[in-house]
């Protein structure tokens, strides 16, 4: 599948801010798509589209913080850079607690914003690569039989074949066969790799 | 036993079972650090380790409810210290006290692992609320 180009979505109700950001990003050869409201952006939002958001905190209708909450509910991972002319610490803390990537007060230097945009785009690329990786692992896990899954769970807990055989009430030879199937289906070259795969898809503590 | 100043308040919380929940305060010896210690005195067990090494060692203890960074940390940049503390305890609430209106520092602290940043002045009420929540 061909990768879509990264786009910076600028959401700000101020025409002048949108125009100046569009020009700034264009000068840095970054694709930009401006929106005048949170609602406009959410209507057009496509999770498959990589990039990042530059989002005004205060807007009529839905605020930037409310939009971030809505994106969280939708499971969006798009990094958000908040910009505001009237920022204070409680607002910044709330934005960061909601998962914002960064929070920038106006006026800011062009380079400050570009640096953050580049970092946010890199983060988005990492996030998407990680998600693709864990998706692939989950797809492989889904191909395992219930017994193979049991063997996988026990060997990745560090148990030897003999102990797994005892736990499951089967012969050691049977465990060896299941284990070979697990390694093959999971496309794992070693037990260590298998453990890393399981850690990658384990729920975060 | 690590060298630390300990302010022993009530180790109970509400009407529930007695719990030893410790709040660690980090920060250089200053007026602000003293104020933070004073603000937390009485409703929880507060320790103020005498070095950052001791602070991190204590932070790893399961008994710790939260870490409060009250002031500058002498030689250690705040962001680096936050990262180390966060790696030690992924879910530990870490509160940073900062001067009013220093939004850039607050954002940086949040990016590096702070749970919340509280500006002082006006008051320590917000800190006490956060610490109380962390102990629930």
Tab-separated table of C-alpha atoms in Angstrom:
chain	number	residue	atom	x	y	z
A	1	UNK	CA	0.000	0.000	0.000
A	2	UNK	CA	1.363	3.376	-0.977
A	3	UNK	CA	2.043	5.705	1.956
A	4	UNK	CA	0.015	8.908	1.980
A	5	UNK	CA	2.047	12.129	2.237
A	6	UNK	CA	2.281	13.728	5.669
A	7	UNK	CA	0.038	16.751	6.074
A	8	UNK	CA	-0.087	19.443	8.719
A	9	UNK	CA	-3.711	20.232	9.530
A	10	UNK	CA	-4.074	23.787	10.783
A	11	UNK	CA	-7.290	24.452	12.703
A	12	UNK	CA	-7.782	28.101	13.652
A	13	UNK	CA	-10.767	30.411	13.324
A	14	UNK	CA	-8.513	33.382	12.523
A	15	UNK	CA	-8.098	33.752	8.734
A	16	UNK	CA	-4.843	35.665	9.113
A	17	UNK	CA	-3.284	32.967	11.332
A	18	UNK	CA	-4.331	30.205	8.942
A	19	UNK	CA	-2.886	32.089	5.978
A	20	UNK	CA	0.396	32.882	7.661
A	21	UNK	CA	0.830	29.299	8.878
A	22	UNK	CA	0.009	27.951	5.431
A	23	UNK	CA	2.640	30.197	3.888
A	24	UNK	CA	5.195	29.313	6.551
A	25	UNK	CA	4.666	25.580	6.087
A	26	UNK	CA	4.690	25.951	2.315
A	27	UNK	CA	8.044	27.729	2.540
A	28	UNK	CA	9.354	24.671	4.393
A	29	UNK	CA	7.842	22.403	1.711
A	30	UNK	CA	5.358	20.898	4.142
A	31	UNK	CA	1.857	20.089	2.900
A	32	UNK	CA	-0.751	22.033	4.839
A	33	UNK	CA	-4.526	21.758	4.993
A	34	UNK	CA	-6.271	24.610	6.827
A	35	UNK	CA	-9.645	24.414	8.595
A	36	UNK	CA	-11.630	27.312	10.062
A	37	UNK	CA	-13.277	25.261	12.816
A	38	UNK	CA	-12.976	22.055	14.817
A	39	UNK	CA	-16.219	20.803	13.298
A	40	UNK	CA	-14.863	21.275	9.756
A	41	UNK	CA	-11.762	19.303	10.627
A	42	UNK	CA	-13.641	16.479	12.357
A	43	UNK	CA	-15.987	16.140	9.367
A	44	UNK	CA	-13.009	15.651	7.094
A	45	UNK	CA	-10.894	13.624	9.530
A	46	UNK	CA	-9.429	10.420	8.130
A	47	UNK	CA	-7.425	8.255	10.532
A	48	UNK	CA	-5.385	6.858	7.660
A	49	UNK	CA	-4.017	10.303	6.802
A	50	UNK	CA	-0.591	10.779	8.443
A	51	UNK	CA	0.628	14.126	9.713
A	52	UNK	CA	0.012	16.335	12.705
A	53	UNK	CA	-2.330	19.038	13.914
A	54	UNK	CA	-1.659	22.674	14.718
A	55	UNK	CA	-4.692	23.564	16.764
A	56	UNK	CA	-5.896	26.837	18.259
A	57	UNK	CA	-7.044	26.438	21.864
A	58	UNK	CA	-9.784	29.035	21.844
A	59	UNK	CA	-12.271	28.904	19.006
A	60	UNK	CA	-15.973	29.643	18.801
A	61	UNK	CA	-18.084	26.495	18.934
A	62	UNK	CA	-15.904	23.530	19.788
A	63	UNK	CA	-12.642	24.585	21.456
A	64	UNK	CA	-9.277	23.056	20.651
A	65	UNK	CA	-9.258	21.140	23.933
A	66	UNK	CA	-12.721	19.732	23.228
A	67	UNK	CA	-11.572	18.702	19.783
A	68	UNK	CA	-8.583	16.897	21.288
A	69	UNK	CA	-10.958	15.019	23.605
A	70	UNK	CA	-13.103	14.048	20.623
A	71	UNK	CA	-10.020	12.781	18.770
A	72	UNK	CA	-9.040	10.770	21.859
A	73	UNK	CA	-12.490	9.169	21.876
A	74	UNK	CA	-11.982	8.231	18.244
A	75	UNK	CA	-8.634	6.638	19.102
A	76	UNK	CA	-6.719	9.135	16.976
A	77	UNK	CA	-2.953	9.207	17.401
A	78	UNK	CA	-2.320	12.364	15.385
A	79	UNK	CA	0.146	14.516	17.395
A	80	UNK	CA	-1.408	17.848	18.375
A	81	UNK	CA	0.499	21.114	18.753
A	82	UNK	CA	-1.690	23.636	20.535
A	83	UNK	CA	-1.204	27.318	19.855
A	84	UNK	CA	-2.754	30.091	21.868
A	85	UNK	CA	-2.488	33.797	22.430
A	86	UNK	CA	-3.734	33.598	26.006
A	87	UNK	CA	-2.123	30.555	27.508
A	88	UNK	CA	-1.643	29.899	31.180
A	89	UNK	CA	-0.255	26.992	33.159
A	90	UNK	CA	-3.567	25.277	34.004
A	91	UNK	CA	-4.546	25.380	30.318
A	92	UNK	CA	-1.157	24.031	29.222
A	93	UNK	CA	-1.291	21.275	31.842
A	94	UNK	CA	-4.800	20.282	30.782
A	95	UNK	CA	-3.764	20.147	27.127
A	96	UNK	CA	-0.733	17.995	27.914
A	97	UNK	CA	-2.777	15.716	30.185
A	98	UNK	CA	-5.168	15.222	27.278
A	99	UNK	CA	-2.233	13.952	25.275
A	100	UNK	CA	-1.084	17.041	23.384
A	101	UNK	CA	2.321	16.745	21.769
A	102	UNK	CA	3.197	20.370	22.505
A	103	UNK	CA	1.766	23.708	23.534
A	104	UNK	CA	3.032	26.961	22.087
A	105	UNK	CA	2.161	30.507	23.046
A	106	UNK	CA	1.711	33.242	20.455
A	107	UNK	CA	3.654	35.116	19.384
A	108	UNK	CA	6.213	32.491	18.472
A	109	UNK	CA	9.131	32.521	16.081
A	110	UNK	CA	8.578	30.744	12.743
A	111	UNK	CA	11.451	28.392	13.458
A	112	UNK	CA	9.987	27.431	16.834
A	113	UNK	CA	6.831	26.220	15.176
A	114	UNK	CA	8.660	24.497	12.320
A	115	UNK	CA	10.897	22.632	14.800
A	116	UNK	CA	7.862	21.382	16.668
A	117	UNK	CA	6.050	20.443	13.468
A	118	UNK	CA	9.051	18.401	12.311
A	119	UNK	CA	9.191	16.629	15.682
A	120	UNK	CA	5.439	15.973	15.616
A	121	UNK	CA	5.628	14.546	12.085
A	122	UNK	CA	8.487	12.268	13.184
A	123	UNK	CA	6.418	11.142	16.180
A	124	UNK	CA	3.454	10.374	13.926
A	125	UNK	CA	5.674	8.304	11.653
A	126	UNK	CA	6.974	6.358	14.682
A	127	UNK	CA	3.453	5.844	16.045
A	128	UNK	CA	2.224	4.497	12.733
A	129	UNK	CA	5.216	2.189	12.316
A	130	UNK	CA	4.645	0.846	15.834
A	131	UNK	CA	0.951	0.316	15.148
A	132	UNK	CA	1.721	-1.518	11.887
A	133	UNK	CA	4.190	-3.708	13.784
A	134	UNK	CA	1.734	-4.597	16.557
A	135	UNK	CA	-1.057	-5.152	13.999
A	136	UNK	CA	1.140	-7.686	12.217
A	137	UNK	CA	1.878	-9.469	15.497
A	138	UNK	CA	-1.825	-9.602	16.366
A	139	UNK	CA	-2.635	-10.992	12.918
A	140	UNK	CA	-0.082	-13.774	13.479
A	141	UNK	CA	-1.422	-14.441	16.984
A	142	UNK	CA	-4.891	-14.893	15.513
A	143	UNK	CA	-3.610	-17.796	13.389
A	144	UNK	CA	-2.562	-19.836	16.466
A	145	UNK	CA	-4.719	-22.689	17.722
A	146	UNK	CA	-5.878	-22.468	21.375
A	147	UNK	CA	-3.267	-25.070	22.374
A	148	UNK	CA	-0.497	-23.219	20.505
A	149	UNK	CA	-1.506	-20.044	22.279
A	150	UNK	CA	-1.223	-21.795	25.641
A	151	UNK	CA	2.238	-23.043	24.740
A	152	UNK	CA	3.243	-19.562	23.597
A	153	UNK	CA	2.085	-17.984	26.873
A	154	UNK	CA	3.975	-20.525	28.959
A	155	UNK	CA	7.252	-20.471	27.016
A	156	UNK	CA	7.311	-16.680	26.991
A	157	UNK	CA	6.961	-16.821	30.778
A	158	UNK	CA	10.312	-18.583	30.696
A	159	UNK	CA	9.092	-22.142	31.210
A	160	UNK	CA	11.051	-25.027	29.694
A	161	UNK	CA	9.302	-27.587	27.467
A	162	UNK	CA	9.256	-30.113	30.282
A	163	UNK	CA	7.455	-27.706	32.604
A	164	UNK	CA	5.007	-26.694	29.857
A	165	UNK	CA	4.259	-30.373	29.248
A	166	UNK	CA	3.569	-30.808	32.957
A	167	UNK	CA	1.336	-27.740	33.112
A	168	UNK	CA	-0.716	-28.783	30.089
A	169	UNK	CA	-0.744	-32.508	30.820
A	170	UNK	CA	0.753	-33.486	27.464
A	171	UNK	CA	4.008	-35.117	26.405
A	172	UNK	CA	7.182	-33.127	25.972
A	173	UNK	CA	7.280	-34.178	22.302
A	174	UNK	CA	3.816	-32.673	21.780
A	175	UNK	CA	4.990	-29.415	23.323
A	176	UNK	CA	8.006	-29.388	20.989
A	177	UNK	CA	5.734	-29.762	17.982
A	178	UNK	CA	3.370	-27.005	19.147
A	179	UNK	CA	6.339	-24.800	19.911
A	180	UNK	CA	7.761	-25.300	16.422
A	181	UNK	CA	4.388	-24.331	14.940
A	182	UNK	CA	4.261	-21.231	17.149
A	183	UNK	CA	7.705	-20.107	16.033
A	184	UNK	CA	6.777	-20.677	12.403
A	185	UNK	CA	3.394	-18.934	12.536
A	186	UNK	CA	4.764	-16.011	14.559
A	187	UNK	CA	7.753	-15.746	12.190
A	188	UNK	CA	10.027	-15.618	15.228
A	189	UNK	CA	13.683	-16.532	14.874
A	190	UNK	CA	14.279	-17.042	18.590
A	191	UNK	CA	12.545	-17.192	21.943
A	192	UNK	CA	13.854	-13.696	22.711
A	193	UNK	CA	12.158	-12.371	19.579
A	194	UNK	CA	8.939	-14.080	20.590
A	195	UNK	CA	9.115	-12.461	24.027
A	196	UNK	CA	9.682	-9.029	22.440
A	197	UNK	CA	6.654	-9.544	20.203
A	198	UNK	CA	4.466	-10.412	23.181
A	199	UNK	CA	5.726	-7.377	25.108
A	200	UNK	CA	4.912	-5.148	22.114
A	201	UNK	CA	1.253	-6.193	22.179
A	202	UNK	CA	0.877	-6.475	25.958
A	203	UNK	CA	-1.425	-3.883	27.524
A	204	UNK	CA	0.534	-1.063	29.136
A	205	UNK	CA	0.649	-1.126	32.925
B	1	UNK	CA	18.605	3.968	56.186
B	2	UNK	CA	18.895	6.945	53.934
B	3	UNK	CA	19.575	10.302	55.373
B	4	UNK	CA	16.349	12.188	55.147
B	5	UNK	CA	14.278	14.709	56.943
B	6	UNK	CA	10.995	13.210	57.859
B	7	UNK	CA	7.841	15.014	58.818
B	8	UNK	CA	5.559	12.440	60.292
B	9	UNK	CA	1.917	13.317	60.079
B	10	UNK	CA	-1.083	11.103	60.218
B	11	UNK	CA	-0.609	7.859	58.345
B	12	UNK	CA	-4.322	7.296	58.026
B	13	UNK	CA	-6.509	8.504	55.244
B	14	UNK	CA	-10.147	9.363	55.845
B	15	UNK	CA	-11.763	6.740	58.037
B	16	UNK	CA	-10.180	3.828	56.178
B	17	UNK	CA	-7.542	1.377	57.242
B	18	UNK	CA	-4.232	2.882	58.341
B	19	UNK	CA	-1.844	3.183	55.426
B	20	UNK	CA	1.743	4.203	55.272
B	21	UNK	CA	1.702	6.373	52.198
B	22	UNK	CA	4.775	8.479	51.731
B	23	UNK	CA	5.144	11.701	49.805
B	24	UNK	CA	8.663	12.502	48.654
B	25	UNK	CA	9.613	16.144	48.314
B	26	UNK	CA	12.608	17.018	46.142
B	27	UNK	CA	14.214	20.434	45.914
B	28	UNK	CA	17.099	22.491	47.105
B	29	UNK	CA	17.015	23.972	50.562
B	30	UNK	CA	14.975	27.108	49.982
B	31	UNK	CA	12.028	29.096	51.178
B	32	UNK	CA	9.790	27.390	48.643
B	33	UNK	CA	10.842	23.882	49.615
B	34	UNK	CA	10.168	24.741	53.239
B	35	UNK	CA	6.744	26.069	52.270
B	36	UNK	CA	5.913	22.872	50.399
B	37	UNK	CA	6.964	20.767	53.375
B	38	UNK	CA	4.861	22.981	55.612
B	39	UNK	CA	1.858	22.756	53.270
B	40	UNK	CA	1.948	18.949	53.337
B	41	UNK	CA	2.659	18.640	57.030
B	42	UNK	CA	-0.016	16.991	59.075
B	43	UNK	CA	-1.994	14.941	56.633
B	44	UNK	CA	0.588	12.580	55.324
B	45	UNK	CA	4.061	11.155	55.855
B	46	UNK	CA	6.477	13.430	54.026
B	47	UNK	CA	10.165	12.838	53.436
B	48	UNK	CA	12.713	15.213	52.008
B	49	UNK	CA	15.764	13.139	51.070
B	50	UNK	CA	19.065	14.936	51.383
B	51	UNK	CA	20.331	13.993	47.908
B	52	UNK	CA	18.888	13.260	44.486
B	53	UNK	CA	20.323	9.738	44.625
B	54	UNK	CA	18.443	9.154	47.854
B	55	UNK	CA	15.334	10.688	46.308
B	56	UNK	CA	15.448	8.280	43.383
B	57	UNK	CA	16.137	5.352	45.669
B	58	UNK	CA	13.086	6.245	47.736
B	59	UNK	CA	11.010	6.845	44.603
B	60	UNK	CA	11.409	3.171	43.726
B	61	UNK	CA	9.762	2.150	47.007
B	62	UNK	CA	6.249	0.752	46.729
B	63	UNK	CA	5.161	2.772	49.751
B	64	UNK	CA	5.552	6.082	47.917
B	65	UNK	CA	2.285	7.739	46.897
B	66	UNK	CA	3.754	10.605	44.891
B	67	UNK	CA	6.772	12.782	44.254
B	68	UNK	CA	6.635	16.564	44.581
B	69	UNK	CA	9.400	18.569	42.955
B	70	UNK	CA	9.284	21.741	44.986
B	71	UNK	CA	12.159	23.769	43.625
B	72	UNK	CA	15.423	23.687	41.634
B	73	UNK	CA	17.398	20.492	41.987
B	74	UNK	CA	20.863	22.029	42.223
B	75	UNK	CA	23.014	20.365	39.588
B	76	UNK	CA	20.304	18.281	37.925
B	77	UNK	CA	18.153	19.672	35.075
B	78	UNK	CA	14.479	19.187	35.903
B	79	UNK	CA	13.599	17.452	32.631
B	80	UNK	CA	16.343	14.866	32.998
B	81	UNK	CA	15.418	14.149	36.604
B	82	UNK	CA	11.772	13.753	35.595
B	83	UNK	CA	12.677	11.261	32.910
B	84	UNK	CA	14.710	9.138	35.303
B	85	UNK	CA	11.985	9.215	37.959
B	86	UNK	CA	9.358	8.338	35.356
B	87	UNK	CA	11.388	5.383	34.120
B	88	UNK	CA	11.675	4.149	37.697
B	89	UNK	CA	7.939	4.310	38.335
B	90	UNK	CA	5.788	4.602	35.250
B	91	UNK	CA	2.560	5.280	37.105
B	92	UNK	CA	3.805	7.379	40.004
B	93	UNK	CA	2.119	10.790	40.241
B	94	UNK	CA	4.821	13.442	39.948
B	95	UNK	CA	3.908	17.063	40.686
B	96	UNK	CA	6.119	19.985	39.794
B	97	UNK	CA	5.851	23.363	41.505
B	98	UNK	CA	6.685	26.286	39.255
B	99	UNK	CA	6.589	30.057	39.130
B	100	UNK	CA	3.381	31.607	37.802
B	101	UNK	CA	3.129	32.093	34.044
B	102	UNK	CA	6.165	29.992	33.129
B	103	UNK	CA	4.142	28.114	30.534
B	104	UNK	CA	7.183	26.909	28.567
B	105	UNK	CA	8.683	25.234	31.647
B	106	UNK	CA	5.341	23.706	32.550
B	107	UNK	CA	4.933	22.237	29.064
B	108	UNK	CA	8.472	20.899	29.100
B	109	UNK	CA	7.923	19.295	32.513
B	110	UNK	CA	4.723	17.654	31.282
B	111	UNK	CA	6.496	16.343	28.186
B	112	UNK	CA	9.172	14.805	30.366
B	113	UNK	CA	6.851	12.935	32.676
B	114	UNK	CA	5.207	15.302	35.162
B	115	UNK	CA	1.630	14.377	36.043
B	116	UNK	CA	0.716	18.006	36.729
B	117	UNK	CA	2.434	21.349	37.154
B	118	UNK	CA	1.183	23.632	39.890
B	119	UNK	CA	1.987	27.321	39.971
B	120	UNK	CA	2.874	28.883	43.292
B	121	UNK	CA	1.691	31.437	44.358
B	122	UNK	CA	-1.290	31.837	44.726
B	123	UNK	CA	-1.680	28.955	47.143
B	124	UNK	CA	-0.802	25.385	48.055
B	125	UNK	CA	-4.418	24.235	47.998
B	126	UNK	CA	-4.073	22.756	44.505
B	127	UNK	CA	-0.995	20.815	45.593
B	128	UNK	CA	-2.768	19.423	48.648
B	129	UNK	CA	-5.698	18.371	46.439
B	130	UNK	CA	-3.395	16.605	43.985
B	131	UNK	CA	-1.503	14.822	46.761
B	132	UNK	CA	-4.750	13.759	48.420
B	133	UNK	CA	-5.947	12.338	45.092
B	134	UNK	CA	-2.660	10.515	44.598
B	135	UNK	CA	-3.087	8.840	47.985
B	136	UNK	CA	-6.585	7.543	47.264
